[in-house]
Coordinates of C-alpha atoms in Angstrom, one line a residue:
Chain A
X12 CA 50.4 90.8 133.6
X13 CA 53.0 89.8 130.8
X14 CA 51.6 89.0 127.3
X15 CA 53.7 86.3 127.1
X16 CA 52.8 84.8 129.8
X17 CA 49.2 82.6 130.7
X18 CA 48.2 83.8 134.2
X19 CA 48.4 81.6 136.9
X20 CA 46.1 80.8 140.1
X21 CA 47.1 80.6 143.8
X22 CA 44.6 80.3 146.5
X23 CA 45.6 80.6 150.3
X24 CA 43.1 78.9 153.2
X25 CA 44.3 80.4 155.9
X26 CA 43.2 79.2 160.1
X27 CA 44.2 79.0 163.5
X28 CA 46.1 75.9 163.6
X29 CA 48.1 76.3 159.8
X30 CA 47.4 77.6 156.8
X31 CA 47.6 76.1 153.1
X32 CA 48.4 77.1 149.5
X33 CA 47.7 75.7 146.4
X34 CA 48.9 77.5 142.7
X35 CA 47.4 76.1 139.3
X36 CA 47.4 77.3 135.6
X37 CA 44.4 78.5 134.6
X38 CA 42.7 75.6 133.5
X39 CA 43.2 74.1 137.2
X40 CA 45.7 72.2 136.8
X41 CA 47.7 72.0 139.8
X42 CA 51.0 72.6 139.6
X43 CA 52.2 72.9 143.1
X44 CA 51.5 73.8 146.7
X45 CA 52.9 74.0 150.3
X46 CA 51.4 74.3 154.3
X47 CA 52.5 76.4 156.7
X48 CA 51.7 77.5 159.8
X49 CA 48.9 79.7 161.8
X50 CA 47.0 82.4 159.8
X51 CA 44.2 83.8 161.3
X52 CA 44.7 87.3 160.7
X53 CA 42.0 88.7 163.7
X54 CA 44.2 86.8 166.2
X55 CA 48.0 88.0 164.7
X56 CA 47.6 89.7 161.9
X57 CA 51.5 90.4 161.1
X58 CA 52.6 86.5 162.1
X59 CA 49.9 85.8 159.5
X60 CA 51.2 87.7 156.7
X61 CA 54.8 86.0 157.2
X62 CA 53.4 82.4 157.5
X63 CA 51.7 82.6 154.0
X64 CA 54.5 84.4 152.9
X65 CA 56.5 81.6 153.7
X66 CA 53.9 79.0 152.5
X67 CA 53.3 81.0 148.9
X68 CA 57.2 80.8 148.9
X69 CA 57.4 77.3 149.1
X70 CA 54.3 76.7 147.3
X71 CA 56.1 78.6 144.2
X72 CA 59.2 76.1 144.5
X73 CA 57.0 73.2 144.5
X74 CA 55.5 74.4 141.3
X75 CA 59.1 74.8 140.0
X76 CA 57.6 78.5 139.8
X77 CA 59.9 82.0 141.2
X78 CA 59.2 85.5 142.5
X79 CA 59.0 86.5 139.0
X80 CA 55.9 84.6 138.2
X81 CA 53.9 86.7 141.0
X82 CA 52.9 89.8 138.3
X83 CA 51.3 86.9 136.7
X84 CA 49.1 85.2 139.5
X85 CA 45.2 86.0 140.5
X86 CA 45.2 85.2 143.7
X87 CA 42.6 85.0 146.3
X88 CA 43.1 84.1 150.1
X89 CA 40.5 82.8 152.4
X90 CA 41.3 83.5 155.8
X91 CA 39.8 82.9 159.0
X92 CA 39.5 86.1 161.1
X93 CA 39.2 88.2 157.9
X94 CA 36.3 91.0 158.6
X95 CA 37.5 94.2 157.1
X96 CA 39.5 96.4 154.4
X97 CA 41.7 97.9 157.4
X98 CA 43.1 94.6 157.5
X99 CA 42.8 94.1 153.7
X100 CA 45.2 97.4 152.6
X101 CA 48.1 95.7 155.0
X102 CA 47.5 92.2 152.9
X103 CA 47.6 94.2 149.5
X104 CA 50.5 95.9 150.5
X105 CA 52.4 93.0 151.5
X106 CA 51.2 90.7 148.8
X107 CA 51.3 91.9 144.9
X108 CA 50.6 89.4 142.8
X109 CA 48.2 90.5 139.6
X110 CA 44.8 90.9 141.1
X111 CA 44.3 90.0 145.1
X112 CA 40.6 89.3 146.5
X113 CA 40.2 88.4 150.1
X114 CA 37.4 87.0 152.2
X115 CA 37.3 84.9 155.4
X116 CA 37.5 81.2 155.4
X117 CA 33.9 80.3 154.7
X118 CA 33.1 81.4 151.5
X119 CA 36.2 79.5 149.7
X120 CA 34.8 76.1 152.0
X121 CA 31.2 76.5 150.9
X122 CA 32.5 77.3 147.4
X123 CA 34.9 74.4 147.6
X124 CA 32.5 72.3 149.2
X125 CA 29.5 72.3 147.3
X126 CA 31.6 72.9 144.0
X127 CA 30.0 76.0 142.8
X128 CA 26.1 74.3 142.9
X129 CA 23.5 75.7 145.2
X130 CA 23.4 74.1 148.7
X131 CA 24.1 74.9 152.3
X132 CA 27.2 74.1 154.5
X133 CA 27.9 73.1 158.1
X134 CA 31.6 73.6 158.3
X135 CA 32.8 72.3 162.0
X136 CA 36.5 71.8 163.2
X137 CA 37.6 74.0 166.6
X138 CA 34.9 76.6 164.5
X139 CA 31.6 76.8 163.6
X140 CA 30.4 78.2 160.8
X141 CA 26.7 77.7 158.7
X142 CA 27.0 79.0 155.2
X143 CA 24.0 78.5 152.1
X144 CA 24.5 79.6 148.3
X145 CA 22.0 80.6 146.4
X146 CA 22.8 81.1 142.6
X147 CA 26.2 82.2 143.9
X148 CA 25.2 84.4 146.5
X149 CA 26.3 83.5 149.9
X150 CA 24.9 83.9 153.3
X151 CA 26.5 83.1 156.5
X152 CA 25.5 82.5 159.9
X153 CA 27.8 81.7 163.1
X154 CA 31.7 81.7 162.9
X155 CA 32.1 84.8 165.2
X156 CA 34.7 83.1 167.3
X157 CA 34.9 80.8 170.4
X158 CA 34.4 83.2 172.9
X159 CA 30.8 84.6 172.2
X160 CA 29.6 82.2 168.9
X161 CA 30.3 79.1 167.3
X162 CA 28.3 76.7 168.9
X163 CA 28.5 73.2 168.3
X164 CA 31.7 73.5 167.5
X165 CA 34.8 71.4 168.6
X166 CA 35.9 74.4 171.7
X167 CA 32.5 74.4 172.6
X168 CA 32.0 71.0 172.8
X169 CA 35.1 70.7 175.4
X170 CA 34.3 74.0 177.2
X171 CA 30.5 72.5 177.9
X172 CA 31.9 69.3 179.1
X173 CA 33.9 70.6 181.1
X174 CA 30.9 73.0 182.6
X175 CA 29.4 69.7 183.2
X176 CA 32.5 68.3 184.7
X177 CA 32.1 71.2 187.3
X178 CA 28.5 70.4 188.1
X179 CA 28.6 66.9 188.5
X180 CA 31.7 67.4 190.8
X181 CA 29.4 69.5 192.5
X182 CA 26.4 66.6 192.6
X183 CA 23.8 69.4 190.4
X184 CA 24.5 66.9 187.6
X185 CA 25.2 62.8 187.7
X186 CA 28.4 61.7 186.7
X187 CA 28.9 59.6 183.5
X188 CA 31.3 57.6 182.1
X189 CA 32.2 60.6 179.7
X190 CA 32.5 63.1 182.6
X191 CA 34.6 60.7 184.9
X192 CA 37.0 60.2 182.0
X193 CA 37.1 63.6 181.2
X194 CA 37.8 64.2 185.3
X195 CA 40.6 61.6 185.2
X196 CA 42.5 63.4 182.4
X197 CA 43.5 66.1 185.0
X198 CA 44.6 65.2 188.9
X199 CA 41.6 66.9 190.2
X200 CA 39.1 69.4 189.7
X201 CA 41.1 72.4 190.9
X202 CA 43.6 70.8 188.5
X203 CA 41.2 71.4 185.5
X204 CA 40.0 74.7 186.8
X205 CA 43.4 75.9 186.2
X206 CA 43.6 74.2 183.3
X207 CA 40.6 76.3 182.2
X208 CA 42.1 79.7 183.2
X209 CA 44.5 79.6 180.2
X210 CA 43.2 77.4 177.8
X211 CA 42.6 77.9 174.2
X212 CA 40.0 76.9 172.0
X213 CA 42.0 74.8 170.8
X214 CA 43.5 73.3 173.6
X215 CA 39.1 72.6 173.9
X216 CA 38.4 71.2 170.9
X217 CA 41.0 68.4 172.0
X218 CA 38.5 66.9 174.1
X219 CA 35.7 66.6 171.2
X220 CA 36.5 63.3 169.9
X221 CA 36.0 62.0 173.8
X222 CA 32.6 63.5 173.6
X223 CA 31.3 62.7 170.1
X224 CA 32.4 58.9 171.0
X225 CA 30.9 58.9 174.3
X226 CA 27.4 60.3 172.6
X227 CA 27.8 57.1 170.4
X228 CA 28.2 55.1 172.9
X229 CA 24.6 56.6 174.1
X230 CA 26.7 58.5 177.0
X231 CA 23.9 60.7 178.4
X232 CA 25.8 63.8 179.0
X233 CA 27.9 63.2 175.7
X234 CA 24.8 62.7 173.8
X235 CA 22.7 65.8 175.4
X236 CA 25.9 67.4 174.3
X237 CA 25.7 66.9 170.6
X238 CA 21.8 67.1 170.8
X239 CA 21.8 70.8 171.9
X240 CA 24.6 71.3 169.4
X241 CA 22.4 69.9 166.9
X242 CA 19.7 72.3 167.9
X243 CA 21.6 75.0 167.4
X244 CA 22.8 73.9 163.8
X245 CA 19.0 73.5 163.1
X246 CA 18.1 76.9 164.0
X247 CA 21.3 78.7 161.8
X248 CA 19.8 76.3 159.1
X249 CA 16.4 77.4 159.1
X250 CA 17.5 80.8 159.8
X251 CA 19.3 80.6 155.7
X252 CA 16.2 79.2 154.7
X253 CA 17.4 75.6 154.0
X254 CA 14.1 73.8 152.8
X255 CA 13.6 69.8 152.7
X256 CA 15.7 67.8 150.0
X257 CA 18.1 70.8 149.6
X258 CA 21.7 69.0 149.3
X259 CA 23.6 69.7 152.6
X260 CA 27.3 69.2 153.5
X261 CA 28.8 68.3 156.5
X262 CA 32.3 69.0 156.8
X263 CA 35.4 70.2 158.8
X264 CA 36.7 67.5 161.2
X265 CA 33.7 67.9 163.4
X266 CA 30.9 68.2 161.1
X267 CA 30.3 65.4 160.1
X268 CA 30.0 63.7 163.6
X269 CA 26.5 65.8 163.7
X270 CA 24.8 63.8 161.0
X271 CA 22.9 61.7 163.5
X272 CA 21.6 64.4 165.7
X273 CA 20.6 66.6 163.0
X274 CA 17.3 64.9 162.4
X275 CA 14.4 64.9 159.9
X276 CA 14.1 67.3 157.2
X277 CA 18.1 68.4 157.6
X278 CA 19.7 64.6 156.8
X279 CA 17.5 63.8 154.0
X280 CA 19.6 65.0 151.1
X281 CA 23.4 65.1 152.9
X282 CA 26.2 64.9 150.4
X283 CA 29.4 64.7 150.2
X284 CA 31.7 67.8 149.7
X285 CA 33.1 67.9 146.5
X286 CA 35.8 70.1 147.1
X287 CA 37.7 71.9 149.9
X288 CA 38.2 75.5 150.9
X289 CA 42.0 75.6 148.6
X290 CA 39.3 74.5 145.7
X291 CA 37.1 77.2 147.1
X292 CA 39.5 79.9 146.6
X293 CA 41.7 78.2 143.0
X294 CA 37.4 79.3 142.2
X295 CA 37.5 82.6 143.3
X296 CA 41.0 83.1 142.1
X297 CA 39.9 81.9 138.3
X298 CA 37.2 84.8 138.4
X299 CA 39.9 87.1 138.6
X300 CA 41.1 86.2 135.8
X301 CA 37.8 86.3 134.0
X302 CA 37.2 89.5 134.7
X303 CA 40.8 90.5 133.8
X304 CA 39.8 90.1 130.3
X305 CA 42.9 87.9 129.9
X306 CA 43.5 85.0 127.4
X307 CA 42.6 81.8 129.0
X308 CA 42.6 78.8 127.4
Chain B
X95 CA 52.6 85.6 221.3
X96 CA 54.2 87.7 224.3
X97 CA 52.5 87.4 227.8
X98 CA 52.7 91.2 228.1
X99 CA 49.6 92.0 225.4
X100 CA 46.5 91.0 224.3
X101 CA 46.3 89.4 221.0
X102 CA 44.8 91.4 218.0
X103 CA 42.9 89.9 214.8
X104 CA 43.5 90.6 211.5
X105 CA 41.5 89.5 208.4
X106 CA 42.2 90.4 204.5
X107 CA 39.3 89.6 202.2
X108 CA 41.2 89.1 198.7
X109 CA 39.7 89.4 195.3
X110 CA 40.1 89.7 191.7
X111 CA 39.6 93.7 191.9
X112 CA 41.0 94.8 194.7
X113 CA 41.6 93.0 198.8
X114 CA 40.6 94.6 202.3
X115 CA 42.4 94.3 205.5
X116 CA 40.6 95.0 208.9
X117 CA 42.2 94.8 212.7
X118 CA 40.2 94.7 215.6
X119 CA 40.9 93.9 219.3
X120 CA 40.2 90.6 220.2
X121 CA 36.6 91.7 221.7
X122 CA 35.7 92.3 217.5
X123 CA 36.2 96.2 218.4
X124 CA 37.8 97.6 215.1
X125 CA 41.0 99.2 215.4
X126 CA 42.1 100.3 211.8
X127 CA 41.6 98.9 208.4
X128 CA 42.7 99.5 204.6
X129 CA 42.0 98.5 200.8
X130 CA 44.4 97.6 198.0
X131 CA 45.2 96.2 194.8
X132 CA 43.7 92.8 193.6
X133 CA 44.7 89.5 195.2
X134 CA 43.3 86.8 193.5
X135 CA 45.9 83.9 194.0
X136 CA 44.8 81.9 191.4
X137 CA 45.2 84.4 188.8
X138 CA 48.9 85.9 190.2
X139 CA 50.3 84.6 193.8
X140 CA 53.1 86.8 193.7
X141 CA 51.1 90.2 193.1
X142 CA 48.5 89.2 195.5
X143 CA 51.9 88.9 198.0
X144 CA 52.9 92.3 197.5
X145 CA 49.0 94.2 197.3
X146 CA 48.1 92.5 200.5
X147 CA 51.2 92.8 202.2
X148 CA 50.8 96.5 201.4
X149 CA 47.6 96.6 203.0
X150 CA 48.1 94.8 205.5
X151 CA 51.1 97.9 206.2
X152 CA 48.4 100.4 205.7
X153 CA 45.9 98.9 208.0
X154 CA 48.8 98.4 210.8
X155 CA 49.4 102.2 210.2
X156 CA 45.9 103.2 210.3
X157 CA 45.4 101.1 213.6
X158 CA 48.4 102.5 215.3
X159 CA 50.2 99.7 215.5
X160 CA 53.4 99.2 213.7
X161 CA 55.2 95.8 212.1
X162 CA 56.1 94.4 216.0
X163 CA 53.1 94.0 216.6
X164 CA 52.8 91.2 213.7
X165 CA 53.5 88.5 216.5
X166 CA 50.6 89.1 218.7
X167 CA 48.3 89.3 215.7
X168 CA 45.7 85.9 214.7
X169 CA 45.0 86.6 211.3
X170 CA 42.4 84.8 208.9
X171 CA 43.0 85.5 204.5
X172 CA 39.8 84.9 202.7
X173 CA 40.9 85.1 199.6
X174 CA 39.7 84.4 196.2
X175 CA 41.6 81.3 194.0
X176 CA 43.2 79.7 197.0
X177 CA 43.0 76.1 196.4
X178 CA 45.6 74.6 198.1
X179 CA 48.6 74.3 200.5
X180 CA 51.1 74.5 198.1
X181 CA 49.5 78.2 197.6
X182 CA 49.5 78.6 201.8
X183 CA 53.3 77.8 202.2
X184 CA 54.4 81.0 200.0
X185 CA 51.6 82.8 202.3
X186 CA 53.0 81.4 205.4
X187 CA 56.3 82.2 204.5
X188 CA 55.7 86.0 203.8
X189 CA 53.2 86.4 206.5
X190 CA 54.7 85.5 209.9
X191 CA 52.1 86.7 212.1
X192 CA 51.1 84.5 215.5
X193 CA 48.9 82.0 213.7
X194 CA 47.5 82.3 210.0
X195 CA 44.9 80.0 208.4
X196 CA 43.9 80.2 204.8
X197 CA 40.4 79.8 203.1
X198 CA 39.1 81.2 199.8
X199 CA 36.3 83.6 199.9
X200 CA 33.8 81.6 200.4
X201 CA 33.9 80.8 203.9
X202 CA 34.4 84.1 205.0
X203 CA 31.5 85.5 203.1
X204 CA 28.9 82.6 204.5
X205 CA 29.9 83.0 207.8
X206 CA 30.3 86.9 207.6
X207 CA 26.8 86.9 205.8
X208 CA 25.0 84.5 208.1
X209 CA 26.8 86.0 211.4
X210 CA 27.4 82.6 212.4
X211 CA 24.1 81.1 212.1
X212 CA 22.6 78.7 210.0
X213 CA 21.5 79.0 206.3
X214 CA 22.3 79.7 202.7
X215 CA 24.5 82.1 201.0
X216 CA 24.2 83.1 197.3
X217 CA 27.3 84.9 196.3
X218 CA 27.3 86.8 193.1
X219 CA 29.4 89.1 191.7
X220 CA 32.1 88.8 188.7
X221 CA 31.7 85.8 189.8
X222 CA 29.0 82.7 191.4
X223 CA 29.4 80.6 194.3
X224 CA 26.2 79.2 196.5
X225 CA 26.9 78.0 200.3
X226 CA 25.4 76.4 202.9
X227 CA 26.5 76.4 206.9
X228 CA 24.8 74.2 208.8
X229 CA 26.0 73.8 212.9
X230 CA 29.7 75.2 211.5
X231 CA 29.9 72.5 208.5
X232 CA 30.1 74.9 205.2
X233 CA 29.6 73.1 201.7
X234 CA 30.1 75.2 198.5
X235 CA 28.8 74.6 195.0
X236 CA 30.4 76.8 191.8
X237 CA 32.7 79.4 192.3
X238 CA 35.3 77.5 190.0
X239 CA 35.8 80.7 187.7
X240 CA 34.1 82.4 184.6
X241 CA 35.4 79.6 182.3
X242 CA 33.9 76.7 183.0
X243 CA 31.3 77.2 186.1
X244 CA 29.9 80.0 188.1
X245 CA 26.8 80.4 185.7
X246 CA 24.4 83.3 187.0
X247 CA 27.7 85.5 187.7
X248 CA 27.5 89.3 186.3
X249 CA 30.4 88.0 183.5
X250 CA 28.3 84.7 182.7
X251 CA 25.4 87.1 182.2
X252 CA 28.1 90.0 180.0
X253 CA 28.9 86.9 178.0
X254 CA 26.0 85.0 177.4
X255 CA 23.8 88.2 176.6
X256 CA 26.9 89.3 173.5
X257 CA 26.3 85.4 172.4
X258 CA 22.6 86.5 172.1
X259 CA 23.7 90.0 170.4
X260 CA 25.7 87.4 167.9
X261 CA 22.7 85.6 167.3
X262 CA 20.3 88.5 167.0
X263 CA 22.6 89.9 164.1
X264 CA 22.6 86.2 162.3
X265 CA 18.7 86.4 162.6
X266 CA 18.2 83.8 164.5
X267 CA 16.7 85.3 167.4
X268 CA 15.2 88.7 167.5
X269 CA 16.8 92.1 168.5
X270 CA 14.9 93.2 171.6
X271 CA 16.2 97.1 173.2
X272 CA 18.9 95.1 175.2
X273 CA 20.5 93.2 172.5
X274 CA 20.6 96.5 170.4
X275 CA 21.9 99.1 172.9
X276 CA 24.6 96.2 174.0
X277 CA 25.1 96.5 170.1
X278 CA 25.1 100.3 169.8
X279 CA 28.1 100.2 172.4
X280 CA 30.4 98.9 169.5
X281 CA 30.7 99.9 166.3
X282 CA 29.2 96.7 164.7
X283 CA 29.3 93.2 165.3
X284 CA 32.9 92.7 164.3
X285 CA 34.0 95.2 167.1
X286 CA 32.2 93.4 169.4
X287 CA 33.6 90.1 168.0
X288 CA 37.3 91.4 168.6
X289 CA 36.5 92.5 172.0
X290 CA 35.4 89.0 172.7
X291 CA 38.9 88.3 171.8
X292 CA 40.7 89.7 174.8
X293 CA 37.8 90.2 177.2
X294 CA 38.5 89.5 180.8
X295 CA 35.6 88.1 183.2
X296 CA 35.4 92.0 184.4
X297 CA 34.6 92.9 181.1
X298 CA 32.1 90.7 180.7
X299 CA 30.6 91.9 184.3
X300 CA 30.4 95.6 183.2
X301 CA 27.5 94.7 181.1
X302 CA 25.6 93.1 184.2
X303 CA 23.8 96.1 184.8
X304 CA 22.3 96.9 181.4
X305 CA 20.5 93.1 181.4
X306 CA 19.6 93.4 185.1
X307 CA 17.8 96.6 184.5
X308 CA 16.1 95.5 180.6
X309 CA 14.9 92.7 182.5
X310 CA 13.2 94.3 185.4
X311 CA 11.9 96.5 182.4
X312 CA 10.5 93.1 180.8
X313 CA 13.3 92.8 178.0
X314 CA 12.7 89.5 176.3
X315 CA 16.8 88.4 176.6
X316 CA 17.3 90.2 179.4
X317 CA 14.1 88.4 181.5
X318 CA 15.3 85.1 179.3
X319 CA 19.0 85.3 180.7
X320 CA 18.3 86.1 184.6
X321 CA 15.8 83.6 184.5
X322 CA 18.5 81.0 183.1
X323 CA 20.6 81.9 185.9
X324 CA 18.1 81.9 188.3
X325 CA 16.9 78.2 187.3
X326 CA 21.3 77.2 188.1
X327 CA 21.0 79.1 191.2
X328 CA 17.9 77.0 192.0
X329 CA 19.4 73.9 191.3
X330 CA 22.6 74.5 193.4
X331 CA 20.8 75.5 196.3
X332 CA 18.6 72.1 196.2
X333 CA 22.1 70.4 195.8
X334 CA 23.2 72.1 198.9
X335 CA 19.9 70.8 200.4
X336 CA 18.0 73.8 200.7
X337 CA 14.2 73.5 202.1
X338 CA 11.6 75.9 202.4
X339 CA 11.7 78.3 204.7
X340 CA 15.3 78.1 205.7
X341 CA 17.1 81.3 205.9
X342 CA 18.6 82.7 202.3
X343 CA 21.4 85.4 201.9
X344 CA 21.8 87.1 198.5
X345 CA 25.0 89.2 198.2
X346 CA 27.6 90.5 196.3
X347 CA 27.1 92.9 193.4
X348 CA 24.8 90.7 191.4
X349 CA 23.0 88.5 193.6
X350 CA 19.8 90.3 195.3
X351 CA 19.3 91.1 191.2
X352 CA 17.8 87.3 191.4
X353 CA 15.4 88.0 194.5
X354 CA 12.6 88.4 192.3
X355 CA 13.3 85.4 189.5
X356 CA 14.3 83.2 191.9
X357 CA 10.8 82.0 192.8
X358 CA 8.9 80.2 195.6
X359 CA 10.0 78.7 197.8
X360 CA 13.6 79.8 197.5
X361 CA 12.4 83.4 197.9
X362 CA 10.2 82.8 201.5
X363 CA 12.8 83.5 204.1
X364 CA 15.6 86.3 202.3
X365 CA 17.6 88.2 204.9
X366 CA 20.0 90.7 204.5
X367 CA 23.5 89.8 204.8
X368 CA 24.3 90.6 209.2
X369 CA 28.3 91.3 207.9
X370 CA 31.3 90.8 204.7
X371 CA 33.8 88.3 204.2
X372 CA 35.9 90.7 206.7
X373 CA 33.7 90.1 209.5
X374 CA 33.9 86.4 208.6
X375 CA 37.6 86.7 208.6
X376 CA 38.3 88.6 211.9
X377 CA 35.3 85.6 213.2
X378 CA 38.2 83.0 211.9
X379 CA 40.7 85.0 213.5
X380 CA 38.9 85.0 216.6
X381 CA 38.7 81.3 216.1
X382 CA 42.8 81.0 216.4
X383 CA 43.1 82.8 219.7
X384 CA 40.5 80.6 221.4
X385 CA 42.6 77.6 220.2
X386 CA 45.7 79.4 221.6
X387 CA 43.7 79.5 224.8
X388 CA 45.5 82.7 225.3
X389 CA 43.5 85.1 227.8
X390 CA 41.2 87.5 226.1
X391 CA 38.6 89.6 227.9

């Protein structure tokens, strides 16, 4: 890093659906940032690296900032699918800014979230992920991915429904209200098996917002739903040691939705998050700097 | 059909690993058969053409009879992911033999497994379905595919024992020797987690086995699991309006695994299967020369 120059921060939250940047000074100030698209680098690694290229790019414009300012940025992405160096050497590589540290996308939320305090996490959108810090160190639990984790979250909400779709078209289960709407959405059931065949977690967690409405509505299949997905959360919370009174956060745009099937000791001390997972990593990114020994003011 | 011969049968038996053809005289007396490539036609129509049509070639050839005889031949395709008539048009239109009628698998399996008579027919392989033929009236419950039904199959058990392993390595439930050898045949949990990725339902299935055999061997998750998919295969057969003492086939790869966690009185009257889906086909096929009330011996 130039002399000259005061280091900057950029932090990159990186997911399935789009990814974000955000680039401060190093007092957190803000100064610019930028979305782009999909970055989960366990699903497409190299169409990661160019959509955050592309968002850091912009998110330098915005912040009236240019390539040459990049020997002077700490920067720290949080990405979902991140699990390992192998994929860390190709980021480094593509990416030189100052200093680089990398981690998935739950650390930078529960940092973000809970704003550096101690606390515990339920972070829930298409994901699932249970997170608790401890005087900053972090334990996780969940967020392996649709296919053999994350339960509760917005995918498998929509895959169970649709499960249930299946047996009540088959007369095991009783149709409700939910199911039936969730039938009509496709012609028929073969139409919905099809459906099923090629569908995405995402193209799940579309049906979630059906579900958590029907369970408000005291729709029994919608509310058994969200019950055993609030068992689940339970278990992970325990399982990091949550306590009563400990200060919990709900977030992601399904998290929050659980607050009423959570139950006695979990919603007694819920707060709000205080930050998000860009504030997460702008965090992470500062303690690069710190430990770069460099003038900050 | 000409005057001049007798009519033949033909059935195919189509799945997501591989199809069968057999040809047999109109008396059932088998004249030549042949295996080939997969024929699901839910998964790929156009593939399943071409692998049963080459077959079907095969098992002409191995019967001695060559393409003229197509016209004298009643055939019957069981096969796996036909749903609907759209699908039995592009059949019809490739397959111009005497008459053709189109089922799934089902079907051919219940009658095939029940030679005919009445009773139950628990299906379970890669995948689930549970049947019931009572006076020639078949009803089906699962069977829709891995994604969203056939619980109990060998990839519903593959998958739902890795969410265990998942869940093991968070701590939230224990390791017992079947979560940790499943574990020991990855690197570590991320391996596992990106194998999840791209798994197909016959990856999933491979793992069948290893939990069938923990759990006769008293495995905690393993017992746990073919006990959860015993308690669906309960239900469905109560849907289908199963009662005590009526006669029960288990088939398939998977399902005489459930004999013994299926439980009274579901477990009072098991027989072994009396044929296949091909001897349920070539029945079907029969079934179209009577109604061409052409002479046969």
């Amino acid at each position: 890093m130039s002399d000259s120059q005061k280091p900057y921060i950029l932090a990159v939250d990186g997911g399935g659906s789009g990814c974000r940047v955000a680039i401060a000074d190093c007092d957190g100030n803000r100064l610019g940032g930028a979305i782009g698209d999909a970055a989960n680098v366990a699903s497409n690694l190299d169409s990661a690296c160019v959509n955050v290229a592309a968002a850091i790019n912009a998110a330098l414009k915005d912040a009236h900032l240019d390539h040459h300012a990049t020997p002077n940025i700490c920067a720290h992405f949080g990405l979902a699918g991140y699990m390992d160096e192998k994929q860390g050497q190709i980021l480094r590589k593509k990416f030189k800014f100052h200093k680089l540290s990398l981690t998935d996308d739950r650390p930078t939320t529960v940092l973000g979230s809970l704003g550096g305090q101690d606390g515990y996490v339920i972070g829930i959108g298409t994901g699932t992920f249970c997170g608790a810090s401890n005087a900053g160190q972090m334990h996780f639990v969940s967020g392996r991915g649709f296919y053999i984790s994350d339960q509760a979250s917005g995918a498998w909400l929509g895959r169970r429904s649709l499960e249930i779709v299946v047996q009540c078209d088959d007369k095991i289960l009783v149709h409700s209200p939910l199911t039936q709407s969730l039938l009509a959405q496709f012609n028929n059931i073969n139409a919905m098996v099809k459906f099923s065949v090629t569908a995405t977690p995402r193209d799940y967690a579309r049906f979630a917002p059906d579900i958590i409405r029907a369970a408000s509505n005291d729709d029994q299949h919608g509310r058994a739903l969200m019950n055993e997905g609030a068992a689940y959360l339970r278990s992970a919370l325990t399982t990091l040691g949550y306590q009563s009174g400990e200060r919990l956060v709900l977030t992601g745009g399904v998290g929050p939705s659980y607050l009423e099937y959570l139950g006695k000791p979990f919603n007694t001390n819920i707060t709000k998050p205080l930050g998000d997972a860009l504030d997460g990593g702008l965090a992470m990114a500062h303690k690069l700097v710190l430990q770069s020994n460099e003038a900050c003011a």
